Structures are given as structure tokens and as C-alpha cells.
PDB file of C-alpha atoms in Angstrom:
ATOM      1  CA  MET A 190     -12.687  47.792   1.105  1.00  0.00           C
ATOM      2  CA  SER A 191     -16.468  48.072   1.465  1.00  0.00           C
ATOM      3  CA  VAL A 192     -18.219  48.142   4.771  1.00  0.00           C
ATOM      4  CA  LEU A 193     -19.776  44.561   3.671  1.00  0.00           C
ATOM      5  CA  GLU A 194     -16.432  42.727   2.794  1.00  0.00           C
ATOM      6  CA  ASN A 195     -15.056  44.343   6.024  1.00  0.00           C
ATOM      7  CA  VAL A 196     -18.080  42.851   7.766  1.00  0.00           C
ATOM      8  CA  TYR A 197     -17.855  39.242   5.992  1.00  0.00           C
ATOM      9  CA  GLU A 198     -14.331  39.345   6.906  1.00  0.00           C
ATOM     10  CA  LEU A 199     -15.046  40.164  10.691  1.00  0.00           C
ATOM     11  CA  ALA A 200     -17.498  37.453  10.597  1.00  0.00           C
ATOM     12  CA  ARG A 201     -15.267  34.679   9.620  1.00  0.00           C
ATOM     13  CA  ALA A 202     -12.286  36.140  11.800  1.00  0.00           C
ATOM     14  CA  ARG A 203     -14.884  36.028  14.579  1.00  0.00           C
ATOM     15  CA  GLN A 204     -16.705  32.447  14.052  1.00  0.00           C
ATOM     16  CA  ALA A 205     -19.136  34.033  16.432  1.00  0.00           C
ATOM     17  CA  ARG A 206     -22.423  32.164  17.560  1.00  0.00           C
ATOM     18  CA  VAL A 207     -25.735  33.096  16.348  1.00  0.00           C
ATOM     19  CA  ILE A 208     -28.869  31.841  17.601  1.00  0.00           C
ATOM     20  CA  LEU A 209     -31.713  31.542  14.535  1.00  0.00           C
ATOM     21  CA  PRO A 210     -34.912  30.382  16.244  1.00  0.00           C
ATOM     22  CA  GLU A 211     -37.327  30.027  13.365  1.00  0.00           C
ATOM     23  CA  ALA A 212     -35.460  27.031  11.588  1.00  0.00           C
ATOM     24  CA  GLU A 213     -38.732  25.569  10.685  1.00  0.00           C
ATOM     25  CA  ASP A 214     -38.736  28.632   7.799  1.00  0.00           C
ATOM     26  CA  SER A 215     -36.776  26.906   4.753  1.00  0.00           C
ATOM     27  CA  ARG A 216     -35.205  29.825   4.100  1.00  0.00           C
ATOM     28  CA  ILE A 217     -33.388  30.066   7.715  1.00  0.00           C
ATOM     29  CA  ALA A 218     -32.512  26.257   7.552  1.00  0.00           C
ATOM     30  CA  GLN A 219     -30.509  27.076   3.939  1.00  0.00           C
ATOM     31  CA  ALA A 220     -29.115  30.457   5.482  1.00  0.00           C
ATOM     32  CA  ALA A 221     -27.857  28.626   8.588  1.00  0.00           C
ATOM     33  CA  GLU A 222     -26.104  25.821   6.324  1.00  0.00           C
ATOM     34  CA  ARG A 223     -24.521  28.547   4.384  1.00  0.00           C
ATOM     35  CA  LEU A 224     -23.583  30.840   7.381  1.00  0.00           C
ATOM     36  CA  LEU A 225     -21.679  27.798   8.306  1.00  0.00           C
ATOM     37  CA  ALA A 226     -20.265  26.426   5.153  1.00  0.00           C
ATOM     38  CA  GLU A 227     -19.048  30.053   4.593  1.00  0.00           C
ATOM     39  CA  GLY A 228     -17.247  30.390   7.717  1.00  0.00           C
ATOM     40  CA  LEU A 229     -19.590  33.389   8.756  1.00  0.00           C
ATOM     41  CA  ALA A 230     -20.964  32.167  12.245  1.00  0.00           C
ATOM     42  CA  VAL A 231     -21.706  28.956  13.955  1.00  0.00           C
ATOM     43  CA  PRO A 232     -25.571  28.698  14.183  1.00  0.00           C
ATOM     44  CA  VAL A 233     -26.495  27.496  17.503  1.00  0.00           C
ATOM     45  CA  PRO A 234     -30.083  25.237  17.772  1.00  0.00           C
ATOM     46  CA  LEU A 235     -32.656  26.091  20.091  1.00  0.00           C
ATOM     47  CA  ALA A 236     -32.162  24.770  23.588  1.00  0.00           C
ATOM     48  CA  GLU A 237     -34.188  23.507  26.122  1.00  0.00           C
ATOM     49  CA  PRO A 238     -35.297  26.060  28.990  1.00  0.00           C
ATOM     50  CA  SER A 239     -32.798  26.088  32.006  1.00  0.00           C
ATOM     51  CA  GLU A 240     -32.459  27.896  35.388  1.00  0.00           C
ATOM     52  CA  ALA A 241     -30.203  30.253  33.688  1.00  0.00           C
ATOM     53  CA  HIS A 242     -32.792  31.003  31.073  1.00  0.00           C
ATOM     54  CA  VAL A 243     -35.332  31.812  34.145  1.00  0.00           C
ATOM     55  CA  ALA A 244     -32.974  33.765  36.012  1.00  0.00           C
ATOM     56  CA  ALA A 245     -32.208  35.910  32.641  1.00  0.00           C
ATOM     57  CA  ILE A 246     -35.659  36.943  32.285  1.00  0.00           C
ATOM     58  CA  LEU A 247     -36.231  37.378  36.168  1.00  0.00           C
ATOM     59  CA  LYS A 248     -33.095  39.536  35.717  1.00  0.00           C
ATOM     60  CA  GLN A 249     -34.858  42.015  33.245  1.00  0.00           C
ATOM     61  CA  ARG A 250     -38.389  41.348  34.583  1.00  0.00           C
ATOM     62  CA  PRO A 251     -38.332  40.662  38.481  1.00  0.00           C
ATOM     63  CA  GLY A 252     -41.385  38.556  39.469  1.00  0.00           C
ATOM     64  CA  LYS A 253     -42.855  35.278  39.841  1.00  0.00           C
ATOM     65  CA  GLU A 254     -40.860  32.198  38.427  1.00  0.00           C
ATOM     66  CA  ALA A 255     -43.892  30.777  37.197  1.00  0.00           C
ATOM     67  CA  PHE A 256     -44.180  33.252  35.028  1.00  0.00           C
ATOM     68  CA  ALA A 257     -40.633  33.313  33.559  1.00  0.00           C
ATOM     69  CA  ARG A 258     -40.871  29.916  32.865  1.00  0.00           C
ATOM     70  CA  ARG A 259     -44.153  29.919  30.830  1.00  0.00           C
ATOM     71  CA  LEU A 260     -42.400  32.698  28.477  1.00  0.00           C
ATOM     72  CA  LEU A 261     -39.587  30.472  28.144  1.00  0.00           C
ATOM     73  CA  GLU A 262     -42.231  28.475  26.223  1.00  0.00           C
ATOM     74  CA  LYS A 263     -41.756  30.601  23.576  1.00  0.00           C
ATOM     75  CA  PRO A 264     -39.058  30.274  21.227  1.00  0.00           C
ATOM     76  CA  LEU A 265     -38.079  33.858  20.517  1.00  0.00           C
ATOM     77  CA  VAL A 266     -37.926  34.343  24.167  1.00  0.00           C
ATOM     78  CA  ARG A 267     -36.238  31.398  24.932  1.00  0.00           C
ATOM     79  CA  ALA A 268     -33.328  32.340  22.205  1.00  0.00           C
ATOM     80  CA  ALA A 269     -33.106  35.652  23.550  1.00  0.00           C
ATOM     81  CA  ALA A 270     -32.399  34.155  26.930  1.00  0.00           C
ATOM     82  CA  MET A 271     -29.809  32.032  25.414  1.00  0.00           C
ATOM     83  CA  VAL A 272     -27.858  35.400  24.270  1.00  0.00           C
ATOM     84  CA  ALA A 273     -28.221  36.968  27.444  1.00  0.00           C
ATOM     85  CA  CYS A 274     -26.713  33.627  29.300  1.00  0.00           C
ATOM     86  CA  GLY A 275     -23.704  33.939  26.975  1.00  0.00           C
ATOM     87  CA  GLU A 276     -24.911  30.560  25.027  1.00  0.00           C
ATOM     88  CA  ALA A 277     -24.642  32.742  21.755  1.00  0.00           C
ATOM     89  CA  GLU A 278     -23.469  35.976  20.730  1.00  0.00           C
ATOM     90  CA  ALA A 279     -26.521  37.404  18.718  1.00  0.00           C
ATOM     91  CA  LEU A 280     -30.212  36.688  18.160  1.00  0.00           C
ATOM     92  CA  VAL A 281     -31.157  36.934  14.455  1.00  0.00           C
ATOM     93  CA  ALA A 282     -35.463  36.634  13.911  1.00  0.00           C
ATOM     94  CA  GLY A 283     -38.415  37.773  12.076  1.00  0.00           C
ATOM     95  CA  ALA A 284     -38.535  36.016   8.735  1.00  0.00           C
ATOM     96  CA  ALA A 285     -41.649  34.308  10.520  1.00  0.00           C
ATOM     97  CA  SER A 286     -42.204  36.707  13.318  1.00  0.00           C
ATOM     98  CA  PRO A 287     -43.651  40.280  13.738  1.00  0.00           C
ATOM     99  CA  THR A 288     -41.338  43.153  14.994  1.00  0.00           C
ATOM    100  CA  ARG A 289     -42.847  43.502  18.100  1.00  0.00           C
ATOM    101  CA  ARG A 290     -42.629  39.691  18.993  1.00  0.00           C
ATOM    102  CA  VAL A 291     -38.851  40.241  18.255  1.00  0.00           C
ATOM    103  CA  ILE A 292     -38.523  43.499  20.396  1.00  0.00           C
ATOM    104  CA  GLU A 293     -40.698  41.881  23.237  1.00  0.00           C
ATOM    105  CA  ALA A 294     -38.371  38.787  23.339  1.00  0.00           C
ATOM    106  CA  ALA A 295     -35.252  41.076  23.524  1.00  0.00           C
ATOM    107  CA  GLN A 296     -36.624  43.284  26.199  1.00  0.00           C
ATOM    108  CA  PHE A 297     -37.734  39.878  28.541  1.00  0.00           C
ATOM    109  CA  ALA A 298     -34.272  38.389  28.472  1.00  0.00           C
ATOM    110  CA  ILE A 299     -32.025  40.658  27.082  1.00  0.00           C
ATOM    111  CA  GLY A 300     -32.573  44.252  28.228  1.00  0.00           C
ATOM    112  CA  MET A 301     -31.327  47.482  26.882  1.00  0.00           C
ATOM    113  CA  ALA A 302     -27.633  48.611  26.483  1.00  0.00           C
ATOM    114  CA  GLU A 303     -26.638  50.943  29.468  1.00  0.00           C
ATOM    115  CA  GLY A 304     -27.906  54.311  29.891  1.00  0.00           C
ATOM    116  CA  LEU A 305     -30.528  53.604  27.248  1.00  0.00           C
ATOM    117  CA  SER A 306     -33.994  53.009  27.651  1.00  0.00           C
ATOM    118  CA  LEU A 307     -35.566  52.897  23.996  1.00  0.00           C
ATOM    119  CA  PRO A 308     -34.901  50.250  21.532  1.00  0.00           C
ATOM    120  CA  SER A 309     -34.614  51.800  17.723  1.00  0.00           C
ATOM    121  CA  SER A 310     -33.416  50.637  14.346  1.00  0.00           C
ATOM    122  CA  CYS A 311     -31.062  52.005  11.566  1.00  0.00           C
ATOM    123  CA  PHE A 312     -30.525  51.311   8.067  1.00  0.00           C
ATOM    124  CA  LEU A 313     -26.882  51.135   6.402  1.00  0.00           C
ATOM    125  CA  MET A 314     -27.054  53.101   3.220  1.00  0.00           C
ATOM    126  CA  ARG A 315     -25.117  52.504   0.617  1.00  0.00           C
ATOM    127  CA  PHE A 316     -25.023  54.694  -2.547  1.00  0.00           C
ATOM    128  CA  PRO A 317     -23.502  53.957  -5.741  1.00  0.00           C
ATOM    129  CA  ASP A 318     -20.814  56.803  -5.685  1.00  0.00           C
ATOM    130  CA  GLY A 319     -19.481  54.577  -2.853  1.00  0.00           C
ATOM    131  CA  ARG A 320     -20.680  56.674   0.321  1.00  0.00           C
ATOM    132  CA  GLU A 321     -22.294  54.798   3.150  1.00  0.00           C
ATOM    133  CA  ALA A 322     -24.077  55.980   6.182  1.00  0.00           C
ATOM    134  CA  ILE A 323     -26.547  55.328   8.910  1.00  0.00           C
ATOM    135  CA  PHE A 324     -29.915  56.929   8.711  1.00  0.00           C
ATOM    136  CA  ALA A 325     -31.893  56.320  12.150  1.00  0.00           C
ATOM    137  CA  ASP A 326     -34.686  55.849  13.177  1.00  0.00           C
ATOM    138  CA  CYS A 327     -36.504  54.651   9.986  1.00  0.00           C
ATOM    139  CA  ALA A 328     -38.444  51.509  11.069  1.00  0.00           C
ATOM    140  CA  LEU A 329     -39.501  51.666  14.715  1.00  0.00           C
ATOM    141  CA  ASN A 330     -40.153  54.854  16.520  1.00  0.00           C
ATOM    142  CA  VAL A 331     -43.018  56.498  15.534  1.00  0.00           C
ATOM    143  CA  ASP A 332     -42.732  60.301  17.221  1.00  0.00           C
ATOM    144  CA  PRO A 333     -39.734  60.150  19.834  1.00  0.00           C
ATOM    145  CA  ASP A 334     -39.382  62.898  22.245  1.00  0.00           C
ATOM    146  CA  ALA A 335     -35.717  64.763  22.402  1.00  0.00           C
ATOM    147  CA  ALA A 336     -34.712  61.917  25.225  1.00  0.00           C
ATOM    148  CA  GLY A 337     -35.779  59.104  22.613  1.00  0.00           C
ATOM    149  CA  LEU A 338     -34.094  60.941  19.599  1.00  0.00           C
ATOM    150  CA  ALA A 339     -30.756  60.964  21.992  1.00  0.00           C
ATOM    151  CA  ASP A 340     -30.936  57.468  22.650  1.00  0.00           C
ATOM    152  CA  ILE A 341     -31.710  57.130  19.009  1.00  0.00           C
ATOM    153  CA  ALA A 342     -28.309  58.982  18.394  1.00  0.00           C
ATOM    154  CA  SER A 343     -26.302  56.863  20.766  1.00  0.00           C
ATOM    155  CA  ALA A 344     -27.314  53.803  19.739  1.00  0.00           C
ATOM    156  CA  SER A 345     -26.444  54.937  15.751  1.00  0.00           C
ATOM    157  CA  ALA A 346     -23.151  56.217  16.803  1.00  0.00           C
ATOM    158  CA  ALA A 347     -22.158  52.781  18.334  1.00  0.00           C
ATOM    159  CA  THR A 348     -23.648  51.286  15.406  1.00  0.00           C
ATOM    160  CA  ALA A 349     -22.044  53.507  12.795  1.00  0.00           C
ATOM    161  CA  THR A 350     -18.650  53.161  14.761  1.00  0.00           C
ATOM    162  CA  ALA A 351     -18.563  49.200  14.420  1.00  0.00           C
ATOM    163  CA  LEU A 352     -19.801  49.310  11.112  1.00  0.00           C
ATOM    164  CA  LEU A 353     -18.003  52.440   9.446  1.00  0.00           C
ATOM    165  CA  GLY A 354     -15.014  53.332  11.703  1.00  0.00           C
ATOM    166  CA  ARG A 355     -16.621  56.526  12.915  1.00  0.00           C
ATOM    167  CA  ALA A 356     -19.297  58.487  14.032  1.00  0.00           C
ATOM    168  CA  GLU A 357     -20.360  61.632  13.232  1.00  0.00           C
ATOM    169  CA  LEU A 358     -24.095  62.764  13.769  1.00  0.00           C
ATOM    170  CA  ALA A 359     -26.425  65.354  11.646  1.00  0.00           C
ATOM    171  CA  PHE A 360     -29.863  65.674  13.993  1.00  0.00           C
ATOM    172  CA  LEU A 361     -32.009  66.521  10.989  1.00  0.00           C
ATOM    173  CA  SER A 362     -34.886  69.447  10.939  1.00  0.00           C
ATOM    174  CA  PHE A 363     -36.433  71.708   8.616  1.00  0.00           C
ATOM    175  CA  SER A 364     -34.022  74.249  10.405  1.00  0.00           C
ATOM    176  CA  THR A 365     -30.726  75.178  10.466  1.00  0.00           C
ATOM    177  CA  LEU A 366     -29.988  76.457  14.069  1.00  0.00           C
ATOM    178  CA  ALA A 367     -32.286  79.184  14.528  1.00  0.00           C
ATOM    179  CA  SER A 368     -33.498  79.765  11.123  1.00  0.00           C
ATOM    180  CA  GLY A 369     -36.738  78.121  11.708  1.00  0.00           C
ATOM    181  CA  ALA A 370     -38.998  77.540  15.278  1.00  0.00           C
ATOM    182  CA  GLY A 371     -41.634  75.290  16.518  1.00  0.00           C
ATOM    183  CA  GLU A 372     -42.204  72.587  18.367  1.00  0.00           C
ATOM    184  CA  SER A 373     -40.091  69.554  16.292  1.00  0.00           C
ATOM    185  CA  VAL A 374     -37.007  72.199  15.514  1.00  0.00           C
ATOM    186  CA  GLU A 375     -36.840  72.794  19.591  1.00  0.00           C
ATOM    187  CA  ARG A 376     -36.877  68.799  20.199  1.00  0.00           C
ATOM    188  CA  VAL A 377     -34.094  68.223  18.085  1.00  0.00           C
ATOM    189  CA  ARG A 378     -32.364  71.391  19.511  1.00  0.00           C
ATOM    190  CA  ALA A 379     -32.489  69.252  22.904  1.00  0.00           C
ATOM    191  CA  ALA A 380     -31.850  66.337  21.747  1.00  0.00           C
ATOM    192  CA  THR A 381     -28.140  67.322  20.042  1.00  0.00           C
ATOM    193  CA  GLU A 382     -27.504  69.129  23.189  1.00  0.00           C
ATOM    194  CA  ALA A 383     -28.244  65.800  25.047  1.00  0.00           C
ATOM    195  CA  ALA A 384     -25.925  64.005  22.598  1.00  0.00           C
ATOM    196  CA  GLN A 385     -23.111  66.298  22.888  1.00  0.00           C
ATOM    197  CA  ALA A 386     -23.308  65.806  26.653  1.00  0.00           C
ATOM    198  CA  ARG A 387     -23.020  62.394  26.094  1.00  0.00           C
ATOM    199  CA  GLY A 388     -19.870  63.307  24.114  1.00  0.00           C
ATOM    200  CA  LEU A 389     -20.884  62.378  20.795  1.00  0.00           C
ATOM    201  CA  MET A 390     -19.756  64.490  18.061  1.00  0.00           C
ATOM    202  CA  ALA A 391     -23.254  65.773  16.830  1.00  0.00           C
ATOM    203  CA  ILE A 392     -24.767  69.147  15.074  1.00  0.00           C
ATOM    204  CA  GLY A 393     -28.265  70.361  14.912  1.00  0.00           C
ATOM    205  CA  PRO A 394     -30.835  71.328  14.203  1.00  0.00           C
ATOM    206  CA  VAL A 395     -29.291  71.180  10.943  1.00  0.00           C
ATOM    207  CA  GLN A 396     -31.110  70.861   7.198  1.00  0.00           C
ATOM    208  CA  ALA A 397     -29.800  67.713   5.167  1.00  0.00           C
ATOM    209  CA  ASP A 398     -28.163  70.302   2.399  1.00  0.00           C
ATOM    210  CA  ALA A 399     -26.261  72.273   5.019  1.00  0.00           C
ATOM    211  CA  ALA A 400     -25.182  68.840   6.646  1.00  0.00           C
ATOM    212  CA  LEU A 401     -24.150  67.533   3.088  1.00  0.00           C
ATOM    213  CA  ASN A 402     -22.834  70.738   1.010  1.00  0.00           C
ATOM    214  CA  PRO A 403     -19.974  73.029   2.909  1.00  0.00           C
ATOM    215  CA  ALA A 404     -21.024  75.540   0.940  1.00  0.00           C
ATOM    216  CA  ILE A 405     -24.186  75.699   1.924  1.00  0.00           C
ATOM    217  CA  ALA A 406     -23.504  75.176   5.657  1.00  0.00           C
ATOM    218  CA  ALA A 407     -21.088  78.084   5.378  1.00  0.00           C
ATOM    219  CA  ARG A 408     -24.017  80.186   4.165  1.00  0.00           C
ATOM    220  CA  LYS A 409     -26.354  78.975   6.995  1.00  0.00           C
ATOM    221  CA  GLY A 410     -23.354  79.675   9.613  1.00  0.00           C
ATOM    222  CA  ILE A 411     -22.381  76.671  10.976  1.00  0.00           C
ATOM    223  CA  GLU A 412     -19.102  74.728  10.394  1.00  0.00           C
ATOM    224  CA  ALA A 413     -19.103  71.989   7.776  1.00  0.00           C
ATOM    225  CA  GLY A 414     -18.217  68.464   9.110  1.00  0.00           C
ATOM    226  CA  ALA A 415     -18.709  65.232   7.410  1.00  0.00           C
ATOM    227  CA  PRO A 416     -21.477  63.596   8.795  1.00  0.00           C
ATOM    228  CA  ASN A 417     -22.164  59.475   8.256  1.00  0.00           C
ATOM    229  CA  VAL A 418     -25.075  59.027  11.066  1.00  0.00           C
ATOM    230  CA  PHE A 419     -28.374  60.938   9.949  1.00  0.00           C
ATOM    231  CA  ILE A 420     -30.921  61.305  12.648  1.00  0.00           C
ATOM    232  CA  PHE A 421     -34.387  61.989  11.582  1.00  0.00           C
ATOM    233  CA  PRO A 422     -36.824  64.019  13.779  1.00  0.00           C
ATOM    234  CA  SER A 423     -39.646  61.314  13.136  1.00  0.00           C
ATOM    235  CA  LEU A 424     -40.389  58.062  11.524  1.00  0.00           C
ATOM    236  CA  ASP A 425     -42.432  59.900   8.849  1.00  0.00           C
ATOM    237  CA  ALA A 426     -39.123  61.772   8.121  1.00  0.00           C
ATOM    238  CA  GLY A 427     -37.046  58.680   8.058  1.00  0.00           C
ATOM    239  CA  ASN A 428     -39.018  56.357   6.039  1.00  0.00           C
ATOM    240  CA  ILE A 429     -39.748  58.721   3.437  1.00  0.00           C
ATOM    241  CA  ALA A 430     -35.810  59.847   3.384  1.00  0.00           C
ATOM    242  CA  TYR A 431     -34.769  56.212   3.284  1.00  0.00           C
ATOM    243  CA  LYS A 432     -37.144  55.033   0.400  1.00  0.00           C
ATOM    244  CA  LEU A 433     -36.494  58.075  -1.760  1.00  0.00           C
ATOM    245  CA  ALA A 434     -32.538  57.458  -1.668  1.00  0.00           C
ATOM    246  CA  GLN A 435     -33.258  53.654  -2.667  1.00  0.00           C
ATOM    247  CA  GLU A 436     -35.755  54.624  -5.601  1.00  0.00           C
ATOM    248  CA  LEU A 437     -33.934  58.160  -6.864  1.00  0.00           C
ATOM    249  CA  ALA A 438     -30.402  57.334  -5.944  1.00  0.00           C
ATOM    250  CA  GLY A 439     -30.392  53.803  -6.369  1.00  0.00           C
ATOM    251  CA  ALA A 440     -28.686  53.274  -2.686  1.00  0.00           C
ATOM    252  CA  GLN A 441     -28.748  50.055  -1.131  1.00  0.00           C
ATOM    253  CA  ALA A 442     -30.468  49.703   2.428  1.00  0.00           C
ATOM    254  CA  LEU A 443     -29.720  47.270   4.566  1.00  0.00           C
ATOM    255  CA  GLY A 444     -31.782  46.628   7.542  1.00  0.00           C
ATOM    256  CA  PRO A 445     -33.444  47.710   9.764  1.00  0.00           C
ATOM    257  CA  LEU A 446     -31.262  46.892  12.325  1.00  0.00           C
ATOM    258  CA  LEU A 447     -32.338  47.053  15.707  1.00  0.00           C
ATOM    259  CA  GLN A 448     -30.466  49.105  18.235  1.00  0.00           C
ATOM    260  CA  GLY A 449     -30.143  49.834  22.186  1.00  0.00           C
ATOM    261  CA  PHE A 450     -30.032  46.084  23.373  1.00  0.00           C
ATOM    262  CA  ALA A 451     -27.026  44.798  25.530  1.00  0.00           C
ATOM    263  CA  LYS A 452     -26.644  42.334  23.119  1.00  0.00           C
ATOM    264  CA  PRO A 453     -27.113  42.360  19.034  1.00  0.00           C
ATOM    265  CA  VAL A 454     -30.646  41.393  18.307  1.00  0.00           C
ATOM    266  CA  CYS A 455     -31.557  41.503  14.279  1.00  0.00           C
ATOM    267  CA  ASP A 456     -35.176  41.896  12.926  1.00  0.00           C
ATOM    268  CA  LEU A 457     -35.495  40.576   9.624  1.00  0.00           C
ATOM    269  CA  SER A 458     -38.196  41.151   7.066  1.00  0.00           C
ATOM    270  CA  ARG A 459     -40.616  38.775   6.441  1.00  0.00           C
ATOM    271  CA  GLY A 460     -39.695  39.022   2.692  1.00  0.00           C
ATOM    272  CA  ALA A 461     -35.918  38.225   3.341  1.00  0.00           C
ATOM    273  CA  SER A 462     -34.489  36.181   0.824  1.00  0.00           C
ATOM    274  CA  VAL A 463     -31.340  33.946   2.120  1.00  0.00           C
ATOM    275  CA  GLU A 464     -28.890  36.075   0.789  1.00  0.00           C
ATOM    276  CA  ASP A 465     -30.599  38.748   2.831  1.00  0.00           C
ATOM    277  CA  ILE A 466     -30.536  36.671   6.026  1.00  0.00           C
ATOM    278  CA  VAL A 467     -26.927  35.643   5.443  1.00  0.00           C
ATOM    279  CA  ALA A 468     -25.899  39.377   5.188  1.00  0.00           C
ATOM    280  CA  ALA A 469     -27.923  40.455   8.164  1.00  0.00           C
ATOM    281  CA  THR A 470     -26.401  38.278  10.083  1.00  0.00           C
ATOM    282  CA  ALA A 471     -23.020  38.950   9.172  1.00  0.00           C
ATOM    283  CA  VAL A 472     -23.549  42.840   9.928  1.00  0.00           C
ATOM    284  CA  THR A 473     -25.142  42.026  13.304  1.00  0.00           C
ATOM    285  CA  LEU A 474     -22.572  39.849  14.547  1.00  0.00           C
ATOM    286  CA  ALA A 475     -19.886  42.559  13.766  1.00  0.00           C
ATOM    287  CA  LEU A 476     -21.797  44.525  16.248  1.00  0.00           C
ATOM    288  CA  ALA A 477     -21.446  41.666  18.596  1.00  0.00           C
ATOM    289  CA  GLN A 478     -18.733  43.195  21.205  1.00  0.00           C
TER     290      GLN A 478
END
């Protein structure tokens, strides 16, 4: 069974609630109807501001109550506050809003998952030969430091475990172990060590071919694994890699999926179709605990 088949099966079993605050967009309205009709989710309408919503914002941004109430005038923030209060399991937005607005709303009301300080993104990559993997970060963080890469790795591991059933990480670089030197290599090395200290199964720095090919791994002096999560050293590398995989290998790239928040948040592409929105919502709900 493919990951998407598993996701749809899980969604139908959970019947989780989702808030899609951009209901004025016809694509969102049609997707909400399909989600309900196909038993994938229960769309929840945007609620009026409440004291619980105010409290959710003040928990993340201690300050003046009047400021929190003004924030709740923004539909995205109010939707995030609803998720924070348990009125829905996930937030799906972005069809009519910039990514930064979706992230801001989540930061204002939902906050970060325990132990993480950096939001990130990933793509679920599905290859024609049946292989499935997580690529991160390919859409959000331009040049993360070692701590940022470790946060991306932790969030990606959680995503892979939820969607693929396991998480084995490869921190990619132009160097395998000590074959090369430079600032980026040392940053990846430090990030790998931090991830390992968090209990994650990870190798790095490692070149992509050594990560994927046991024969090359052996020649380069590393133990072959079976990584299904690939952590790129920069947005340049990640974005280029996933697009090459699409165009040269015929891979399907689902995402970007936002990661690192305390509750699932999905940032839709502005060009998302109804089918894309339904699939993205099902994947996002699969990440809900």
C-alpha cells in the first residue's frame, strides 16, 4: 500500500477536524465539500473570537490583551487559535495567502513543538520505482546553522515516522565524513552530531551517492544504511534537488509540508488545485496526534 493510500485510510478512520479559513476561495469550498463527502475530514467553520482564543495567543506572545484581540481579527490567526484550543486538529491555508502569513499565524497562536525553535518544510517525494522519501528543507530556510539543521532533522524524522513508518536520516554534503573540508561541511557535521544526541538514526556528512549506494558507501568507509530522510545543507541544495528529481526522475513532490509546530499546519501552494488541497489536507491530518 502506498503512503497516499495509507494516509487516506488513516484519515477516514480518524475523522479529524480541519479548519480551512480561506472559504471565500472556490477551490477551498470545493475541497471542503469533497473532504466531507469522502469521509476524509470534518471541515470546521471559522469561529467568532473567544476568550480561549485570546488566551492561546497570550500563551505564545505574552503581552497586552488588546493586541491579542486585534490579531484575532485576522482569519488565519483566529484559525490557528482554534487549533491551539483543540477546536480542530489541523490548519490548512495558503491557497490565497503568502507562506509568511501562514507561518506567522501558527507562531502567534500554536507555537513550536517541544524542543524545537525553527519552523521548517519538507516534501514527500514519491518515485516511479515505488521508493518514497522525505526531502528537507526545500522551501523555507535559506541557510540554516547547525542548530537549525538539527531542528529540521527532528521535525523531518517525526514527519517520516508518521507518514512512512520509520525515519533514517542522511545529512547531505559535498563531503563524506572527512573527505572534504569547509564551513558547510563542519556545519553539517555538527548538525549530525546534534541529531544523534537527540536519539535520531543519522549519518553525515555524506555525499548523496554514498547515502544511497551501499557499494559506494563501502568504498568511502561508511556503513551502508537505508535512509529515507534527506537533510540538505541549504535551501539552494534542497530546492534544486527536489526539482531535478521531478523533472529527470519523474518523481511526485507532495508539499511543501510545514513542520516543527505543536499542531499540524499546512501551507498550500497558491496554484493548488482542488485535488491538491484534498491530498494535502489528508497528509496534514496524518501528522495529527
